[in-house]
Short mmCIF file of C-alpha atoms and ligand atoms in Angstrom, two decimals:
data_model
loop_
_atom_site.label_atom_id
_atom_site.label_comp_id
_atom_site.label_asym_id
_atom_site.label_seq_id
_atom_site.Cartn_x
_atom_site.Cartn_y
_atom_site.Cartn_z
CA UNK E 14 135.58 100.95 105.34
CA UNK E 15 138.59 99.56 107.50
CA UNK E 16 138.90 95.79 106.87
CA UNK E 17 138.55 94.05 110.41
CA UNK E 18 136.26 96.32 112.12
CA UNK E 19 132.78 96.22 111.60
CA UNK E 20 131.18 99.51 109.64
CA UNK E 21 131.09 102.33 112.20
CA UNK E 22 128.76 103.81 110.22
CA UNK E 23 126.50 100.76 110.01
CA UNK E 24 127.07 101.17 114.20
CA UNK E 25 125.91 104.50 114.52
CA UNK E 26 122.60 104.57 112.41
CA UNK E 27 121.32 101.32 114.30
CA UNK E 28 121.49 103.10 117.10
CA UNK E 29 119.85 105.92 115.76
CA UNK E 30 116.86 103.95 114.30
CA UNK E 31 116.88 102.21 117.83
CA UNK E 32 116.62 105.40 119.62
CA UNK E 33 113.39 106.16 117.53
CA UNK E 34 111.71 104.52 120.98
CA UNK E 35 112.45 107.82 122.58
CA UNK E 36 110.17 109.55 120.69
CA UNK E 37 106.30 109.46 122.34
CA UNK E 38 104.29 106.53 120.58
CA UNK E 39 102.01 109.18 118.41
CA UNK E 40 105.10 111.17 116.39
CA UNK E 41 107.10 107.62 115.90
CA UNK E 42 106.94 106.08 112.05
CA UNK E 43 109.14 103.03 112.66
CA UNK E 44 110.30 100.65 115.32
CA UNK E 45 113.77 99.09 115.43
CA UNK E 46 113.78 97.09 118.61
CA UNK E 47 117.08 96.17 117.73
CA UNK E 48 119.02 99.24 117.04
CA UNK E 49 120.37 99.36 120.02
CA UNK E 50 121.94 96.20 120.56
CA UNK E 51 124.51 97.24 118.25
CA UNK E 52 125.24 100.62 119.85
CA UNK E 53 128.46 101.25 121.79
CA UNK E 54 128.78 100.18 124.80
CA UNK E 55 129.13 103.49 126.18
CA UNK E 56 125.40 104.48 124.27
CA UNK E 57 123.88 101.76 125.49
CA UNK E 58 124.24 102.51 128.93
CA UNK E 59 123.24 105.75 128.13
CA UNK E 60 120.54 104.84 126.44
CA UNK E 61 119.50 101.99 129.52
CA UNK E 62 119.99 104.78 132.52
CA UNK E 63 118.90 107.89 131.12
CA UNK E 64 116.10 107.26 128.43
CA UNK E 65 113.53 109.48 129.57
CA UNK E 66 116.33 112.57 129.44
CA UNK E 67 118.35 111.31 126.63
CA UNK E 68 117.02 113.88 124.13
CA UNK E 69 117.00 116.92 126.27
CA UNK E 70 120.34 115.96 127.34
CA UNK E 71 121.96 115.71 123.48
CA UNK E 72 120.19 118.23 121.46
CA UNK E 73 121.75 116.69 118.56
CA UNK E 74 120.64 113.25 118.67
CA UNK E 75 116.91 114.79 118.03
CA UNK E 76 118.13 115.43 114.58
CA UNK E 77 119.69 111.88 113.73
CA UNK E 78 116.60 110.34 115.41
CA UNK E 79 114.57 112.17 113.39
CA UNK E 80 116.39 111.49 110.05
CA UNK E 81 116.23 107.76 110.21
CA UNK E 82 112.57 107.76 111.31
CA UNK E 83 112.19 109.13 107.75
CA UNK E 84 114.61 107.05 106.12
CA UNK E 85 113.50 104.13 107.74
CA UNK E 86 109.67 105.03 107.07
CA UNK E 87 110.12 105.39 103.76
CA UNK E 88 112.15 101.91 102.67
CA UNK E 89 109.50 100.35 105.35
CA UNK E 90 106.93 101.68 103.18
CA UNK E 91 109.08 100.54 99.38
CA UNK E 92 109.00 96.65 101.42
CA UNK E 93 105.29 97.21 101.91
CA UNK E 94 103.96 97.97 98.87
CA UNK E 95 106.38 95.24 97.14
CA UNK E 96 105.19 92.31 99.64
CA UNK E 97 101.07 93.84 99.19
CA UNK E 98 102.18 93.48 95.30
CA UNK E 99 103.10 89.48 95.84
CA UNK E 100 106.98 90.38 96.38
CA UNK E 101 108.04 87.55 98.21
CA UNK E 102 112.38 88.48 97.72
CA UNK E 103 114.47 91.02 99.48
CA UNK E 104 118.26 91.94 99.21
CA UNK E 105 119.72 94.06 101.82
CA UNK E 106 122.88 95.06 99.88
CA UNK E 107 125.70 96.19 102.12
CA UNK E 108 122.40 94.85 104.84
CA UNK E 109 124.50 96.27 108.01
CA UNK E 110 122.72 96.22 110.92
CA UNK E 111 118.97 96.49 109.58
CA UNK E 112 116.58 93.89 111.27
CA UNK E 113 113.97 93.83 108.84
CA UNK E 114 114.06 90.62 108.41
CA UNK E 115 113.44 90.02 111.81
CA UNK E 116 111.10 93.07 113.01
CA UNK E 117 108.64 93.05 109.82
CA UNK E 118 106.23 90.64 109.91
CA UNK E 119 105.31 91.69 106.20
CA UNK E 120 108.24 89.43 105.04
CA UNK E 121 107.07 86.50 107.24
CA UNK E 122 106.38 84.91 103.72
CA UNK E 123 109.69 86.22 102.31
CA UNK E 124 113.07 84.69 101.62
CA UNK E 125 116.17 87.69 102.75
CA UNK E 126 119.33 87.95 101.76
CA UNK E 127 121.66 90.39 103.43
CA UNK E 128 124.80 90.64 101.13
CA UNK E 129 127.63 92.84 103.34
CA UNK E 130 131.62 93.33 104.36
CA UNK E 131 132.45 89.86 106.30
CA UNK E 132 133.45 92.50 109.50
CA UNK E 133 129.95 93.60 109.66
CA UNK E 134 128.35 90.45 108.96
CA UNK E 135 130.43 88.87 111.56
CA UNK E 136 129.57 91.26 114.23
CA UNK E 137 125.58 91.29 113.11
CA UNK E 138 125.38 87.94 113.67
CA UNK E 139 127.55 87.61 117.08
CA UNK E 140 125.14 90.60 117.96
CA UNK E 141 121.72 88.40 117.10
CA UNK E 142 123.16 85.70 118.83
CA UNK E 143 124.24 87.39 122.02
CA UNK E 144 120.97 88.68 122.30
CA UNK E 145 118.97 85.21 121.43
CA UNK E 146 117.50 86.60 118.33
CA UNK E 147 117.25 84.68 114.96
CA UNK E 148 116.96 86.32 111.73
CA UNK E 149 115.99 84.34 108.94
CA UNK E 150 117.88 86.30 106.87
CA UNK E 151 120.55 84.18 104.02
CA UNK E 152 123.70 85.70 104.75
CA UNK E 153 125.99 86.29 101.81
CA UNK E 154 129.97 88.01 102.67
CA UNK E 155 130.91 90.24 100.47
CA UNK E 156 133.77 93.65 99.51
CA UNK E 157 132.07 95.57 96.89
CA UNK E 158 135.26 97.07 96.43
CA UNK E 159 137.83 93.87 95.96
CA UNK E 160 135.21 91.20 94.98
CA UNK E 161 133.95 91.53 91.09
CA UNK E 162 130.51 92.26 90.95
CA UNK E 163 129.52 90.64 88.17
CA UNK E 164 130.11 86.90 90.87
CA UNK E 165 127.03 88.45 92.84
CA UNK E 166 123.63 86.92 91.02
CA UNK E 167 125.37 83.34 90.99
CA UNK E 168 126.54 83.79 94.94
CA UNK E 169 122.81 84.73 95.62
CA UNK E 170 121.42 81.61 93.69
CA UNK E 171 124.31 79.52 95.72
CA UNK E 172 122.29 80.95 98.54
CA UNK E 173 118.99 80.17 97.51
CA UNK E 174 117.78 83.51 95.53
CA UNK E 175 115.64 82.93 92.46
CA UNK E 176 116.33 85.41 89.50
CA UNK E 177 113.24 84.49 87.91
CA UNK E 178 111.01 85.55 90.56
CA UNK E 179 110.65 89.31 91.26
CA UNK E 180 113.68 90.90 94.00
CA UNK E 181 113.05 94.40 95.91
CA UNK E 182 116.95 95.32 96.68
CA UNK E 183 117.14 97.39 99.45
CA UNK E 184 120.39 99.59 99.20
CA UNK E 185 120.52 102.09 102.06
CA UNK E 186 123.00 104.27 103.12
CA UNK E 187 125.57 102.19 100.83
CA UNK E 188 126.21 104.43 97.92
CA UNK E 189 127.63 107.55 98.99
CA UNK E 190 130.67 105.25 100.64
CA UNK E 191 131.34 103.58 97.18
CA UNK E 192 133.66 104.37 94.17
CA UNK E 193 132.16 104.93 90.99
CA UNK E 194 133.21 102.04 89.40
CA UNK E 195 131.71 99.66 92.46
CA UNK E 196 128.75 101.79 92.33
CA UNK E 197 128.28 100.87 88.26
CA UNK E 198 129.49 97.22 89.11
CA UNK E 199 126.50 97.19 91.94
CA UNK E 200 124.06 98.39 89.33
CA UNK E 201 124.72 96.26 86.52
CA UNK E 202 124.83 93.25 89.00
CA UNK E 203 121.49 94.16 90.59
CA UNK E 204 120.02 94.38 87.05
CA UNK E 205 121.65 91.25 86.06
CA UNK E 206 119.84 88.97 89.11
CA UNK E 207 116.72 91.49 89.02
CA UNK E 208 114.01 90.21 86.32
CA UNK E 209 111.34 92.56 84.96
CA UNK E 210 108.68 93.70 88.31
CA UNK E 211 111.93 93.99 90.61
CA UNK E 212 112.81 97.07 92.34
CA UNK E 213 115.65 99.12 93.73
CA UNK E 214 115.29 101.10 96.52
CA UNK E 215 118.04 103.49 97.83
CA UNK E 216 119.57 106.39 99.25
CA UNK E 217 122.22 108.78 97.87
CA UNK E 218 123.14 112.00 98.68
CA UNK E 219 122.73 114.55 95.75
CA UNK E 220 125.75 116.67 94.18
CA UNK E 221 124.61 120.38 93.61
CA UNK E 222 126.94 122.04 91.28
CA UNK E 223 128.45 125.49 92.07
CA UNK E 224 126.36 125.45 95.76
CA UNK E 225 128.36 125.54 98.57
CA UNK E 226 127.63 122.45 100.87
CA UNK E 227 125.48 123.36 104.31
CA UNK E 228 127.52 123.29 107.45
CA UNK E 229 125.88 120.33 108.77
CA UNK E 230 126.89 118.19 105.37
CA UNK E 231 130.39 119.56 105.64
CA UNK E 232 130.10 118.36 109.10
CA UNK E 233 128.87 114.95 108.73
CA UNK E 234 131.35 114.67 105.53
CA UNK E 235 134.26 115.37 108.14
CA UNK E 236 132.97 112.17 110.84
CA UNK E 237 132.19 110.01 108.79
CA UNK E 238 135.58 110.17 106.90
CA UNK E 239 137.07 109.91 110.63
CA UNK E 240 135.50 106.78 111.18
CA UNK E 241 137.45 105.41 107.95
CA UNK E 242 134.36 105.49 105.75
CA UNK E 243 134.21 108.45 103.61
CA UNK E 244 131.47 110.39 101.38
CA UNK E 245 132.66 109.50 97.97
CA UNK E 246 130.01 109.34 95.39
CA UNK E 247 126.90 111.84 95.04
CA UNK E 248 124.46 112.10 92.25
CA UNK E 249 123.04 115.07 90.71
CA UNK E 250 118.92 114.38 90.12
CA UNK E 251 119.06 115.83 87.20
CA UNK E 252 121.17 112.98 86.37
CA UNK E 253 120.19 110.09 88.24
CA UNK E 254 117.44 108.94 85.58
CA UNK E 255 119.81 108.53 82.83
CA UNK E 256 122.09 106.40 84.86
CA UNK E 257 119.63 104.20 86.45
CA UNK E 258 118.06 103.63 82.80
CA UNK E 259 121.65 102.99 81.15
CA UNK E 260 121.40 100.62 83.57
CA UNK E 261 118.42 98.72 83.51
CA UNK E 262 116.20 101.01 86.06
CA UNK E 263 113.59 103.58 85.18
CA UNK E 264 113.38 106.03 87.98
CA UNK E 265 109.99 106.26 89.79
CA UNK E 266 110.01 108.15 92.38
CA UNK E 267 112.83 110.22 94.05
CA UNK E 268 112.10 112.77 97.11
CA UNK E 269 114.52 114.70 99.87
CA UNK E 270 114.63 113.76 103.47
CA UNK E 271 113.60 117.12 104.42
CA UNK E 272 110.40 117.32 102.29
CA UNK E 273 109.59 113.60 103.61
CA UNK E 274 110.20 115.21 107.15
CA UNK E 275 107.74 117.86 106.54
CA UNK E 276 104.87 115.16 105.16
CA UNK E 277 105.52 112.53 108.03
CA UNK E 278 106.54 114.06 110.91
CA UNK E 279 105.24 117.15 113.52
CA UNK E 280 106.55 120.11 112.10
CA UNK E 281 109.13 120.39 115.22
CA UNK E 282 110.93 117.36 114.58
CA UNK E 283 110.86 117.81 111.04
CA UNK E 284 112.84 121.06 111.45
CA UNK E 285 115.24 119.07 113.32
CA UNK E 286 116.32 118.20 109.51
CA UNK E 287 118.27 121.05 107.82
CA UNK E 288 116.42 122.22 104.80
CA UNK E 289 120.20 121.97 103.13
CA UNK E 290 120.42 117.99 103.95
CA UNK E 291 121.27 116.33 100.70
CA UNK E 292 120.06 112.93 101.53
CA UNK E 293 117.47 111.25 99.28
CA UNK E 294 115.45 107.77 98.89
CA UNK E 295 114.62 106.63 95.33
CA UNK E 296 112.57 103.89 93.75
CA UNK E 297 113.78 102.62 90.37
CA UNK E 298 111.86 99.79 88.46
CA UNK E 299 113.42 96.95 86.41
CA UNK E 300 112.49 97.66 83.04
C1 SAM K 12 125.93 103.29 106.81
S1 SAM K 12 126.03 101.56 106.75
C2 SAM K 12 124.36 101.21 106.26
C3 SAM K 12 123.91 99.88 106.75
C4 SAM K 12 122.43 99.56 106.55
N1 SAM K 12 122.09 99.46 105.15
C5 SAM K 12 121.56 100.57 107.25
O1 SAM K 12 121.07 101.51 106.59
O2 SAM K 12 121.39 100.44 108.45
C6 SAM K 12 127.00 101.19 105.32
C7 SAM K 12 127.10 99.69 105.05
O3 SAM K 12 127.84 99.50 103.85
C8 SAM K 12 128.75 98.43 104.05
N2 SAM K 12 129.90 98.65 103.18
C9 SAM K 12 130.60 99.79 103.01
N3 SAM K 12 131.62 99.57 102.15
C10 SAM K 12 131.55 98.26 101.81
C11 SAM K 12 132.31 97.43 100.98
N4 SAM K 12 133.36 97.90 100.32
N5 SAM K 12 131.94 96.14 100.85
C12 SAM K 12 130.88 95.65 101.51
N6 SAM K 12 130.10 96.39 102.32
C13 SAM K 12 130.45 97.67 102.47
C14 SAM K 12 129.12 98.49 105.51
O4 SAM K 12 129.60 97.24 106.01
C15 SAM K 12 127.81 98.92 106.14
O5 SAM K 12 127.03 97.82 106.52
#
């Protein structure tokens, strides 16, 4: 990502989630009231004078709309099932602009940490602040590309996290923008301040040797890298449980956006998500 400017990336999928309110109350599977605070200027307004024609108006945006209600559903539902299991720690690694902290009142009882690039960080919390919100979220500034990874458990406990007690890490739309050796570093470092009963939940987009990637990948490869913040790192599934359990993680659970689409959503919003999207959530254990 470019130094001083907050992610763009980080920008654009607030927005989406925040958009989510355009859908009609009985298709919607999660709420972001404060997506849109951190929209452009320019989408905001949008977003403020036309709402009710919004989604006619873009065909496109039905699409990213309806791939972050999915993605969004899903982590909701990994936060859940952790707090319902006792889990009373969270860290939001490269955190952007999620609100969970502050829009689920599952993690009322729960301590936050949002771990991310100081330009985003800076800009969430201008954003929260401009807007009168407080999140009671532990910030933590960090590059996972410059700073060594292996400093991240003891700048957590600096900030109050507690390696003996179990830690859901919520890493979402982070890996695909890393290196491979920040995306080992992360790992290891996660496993390091993660005892046994943590989690890992996160999405990646998966490699498929010798098939030609859809049009739409191609063309969300080809903004994103515009925006300064490039695809760089996919996994193959095949693959993925090996890694994870080199690194301290057994796999359990690892499904596509578009076959989460098809189980959560009407069947003509889910086919706003091309059946070639190579997104996917997974849920790894601490072994
Ligand atoms: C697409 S955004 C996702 C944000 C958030 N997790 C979400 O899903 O809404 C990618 C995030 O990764 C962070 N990020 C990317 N590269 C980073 C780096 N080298 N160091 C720290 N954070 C980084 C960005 O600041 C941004 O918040």
């Amino acid at each position: 990502m470019r130094e001083d400017t907050p992610s763009r990336t980080a920008q654009w999928v607030a927005a989406a989630r925040g958009m989510g309110m355009l859908l009609p109350d009985d298709v919607r599977i999660a709420d972001d009231p404060y997506g849109i605070a951190f929209a452009s200027t320019r989408i905001q307004r949008l977003f403020e004078e036309r709402r009710p024609a919004l989604l006619a108006a873009l065909p496109g945006l039905k699409h990213w709309i309806a791939y972050m209600q999915v993605r969004t559903r899903l982590l909701d539902d990994a936060v859940r099932n952790f707090v319902d299991a006792g889990g009373r720690q969270l860290v939001l690694l490269g955190a952007g602009f999620d609100c969970r902290a502050l829009r689920m009142p599952e993690l009322a009882d729960a301590h936050v940490f949002e771990v991310d690039h100081p330009a985003t960080q800076t800009h969430k919390i201008d954003t929260l602040e401009r807007i009168g919100a407080h999140s009671p979220a532990s910030y933590v500034t960090w590059d996972f590309e410059t700073r060594p990874m292996d400093e991240l458990p003891e700048a957590l406990a600096d900030a109050g996290h507690d390696a003996q007690v179990p830690t859901l890490t919520i890493w979402e739309g982070v890996t695909m923008y890393l290196t491979e050796a920040a995306i080992d570093a992360s790992l290891r470092a996660v496993a390091d301040y993660s005892c046994r009963g943590s989690q890992l939940a996160m999405t990646y987009q998966a490699k498929f040797e010798g098939q030609q990637p859809s049009l739409a990948a191609r063309a969300v490869s080809f903004v994103v890298a515009r925006l300064g913040e490039p695809f760089r790192w996919y996994w193959d599934p095949a693959q993925l449980p090996a890694y994870l359990e080199a690194r301290g993680f057994a796999l359990a659970d690892d499904v596509g956006t578009p076959e989460a689409a098809d189980k959560l959503l009407p069947p003509d919003l889910a086919s706003t998500i091309s059946r070639a999207d190579h997104s996917r959530v997974a849920l790894a254990e601490r072994v």
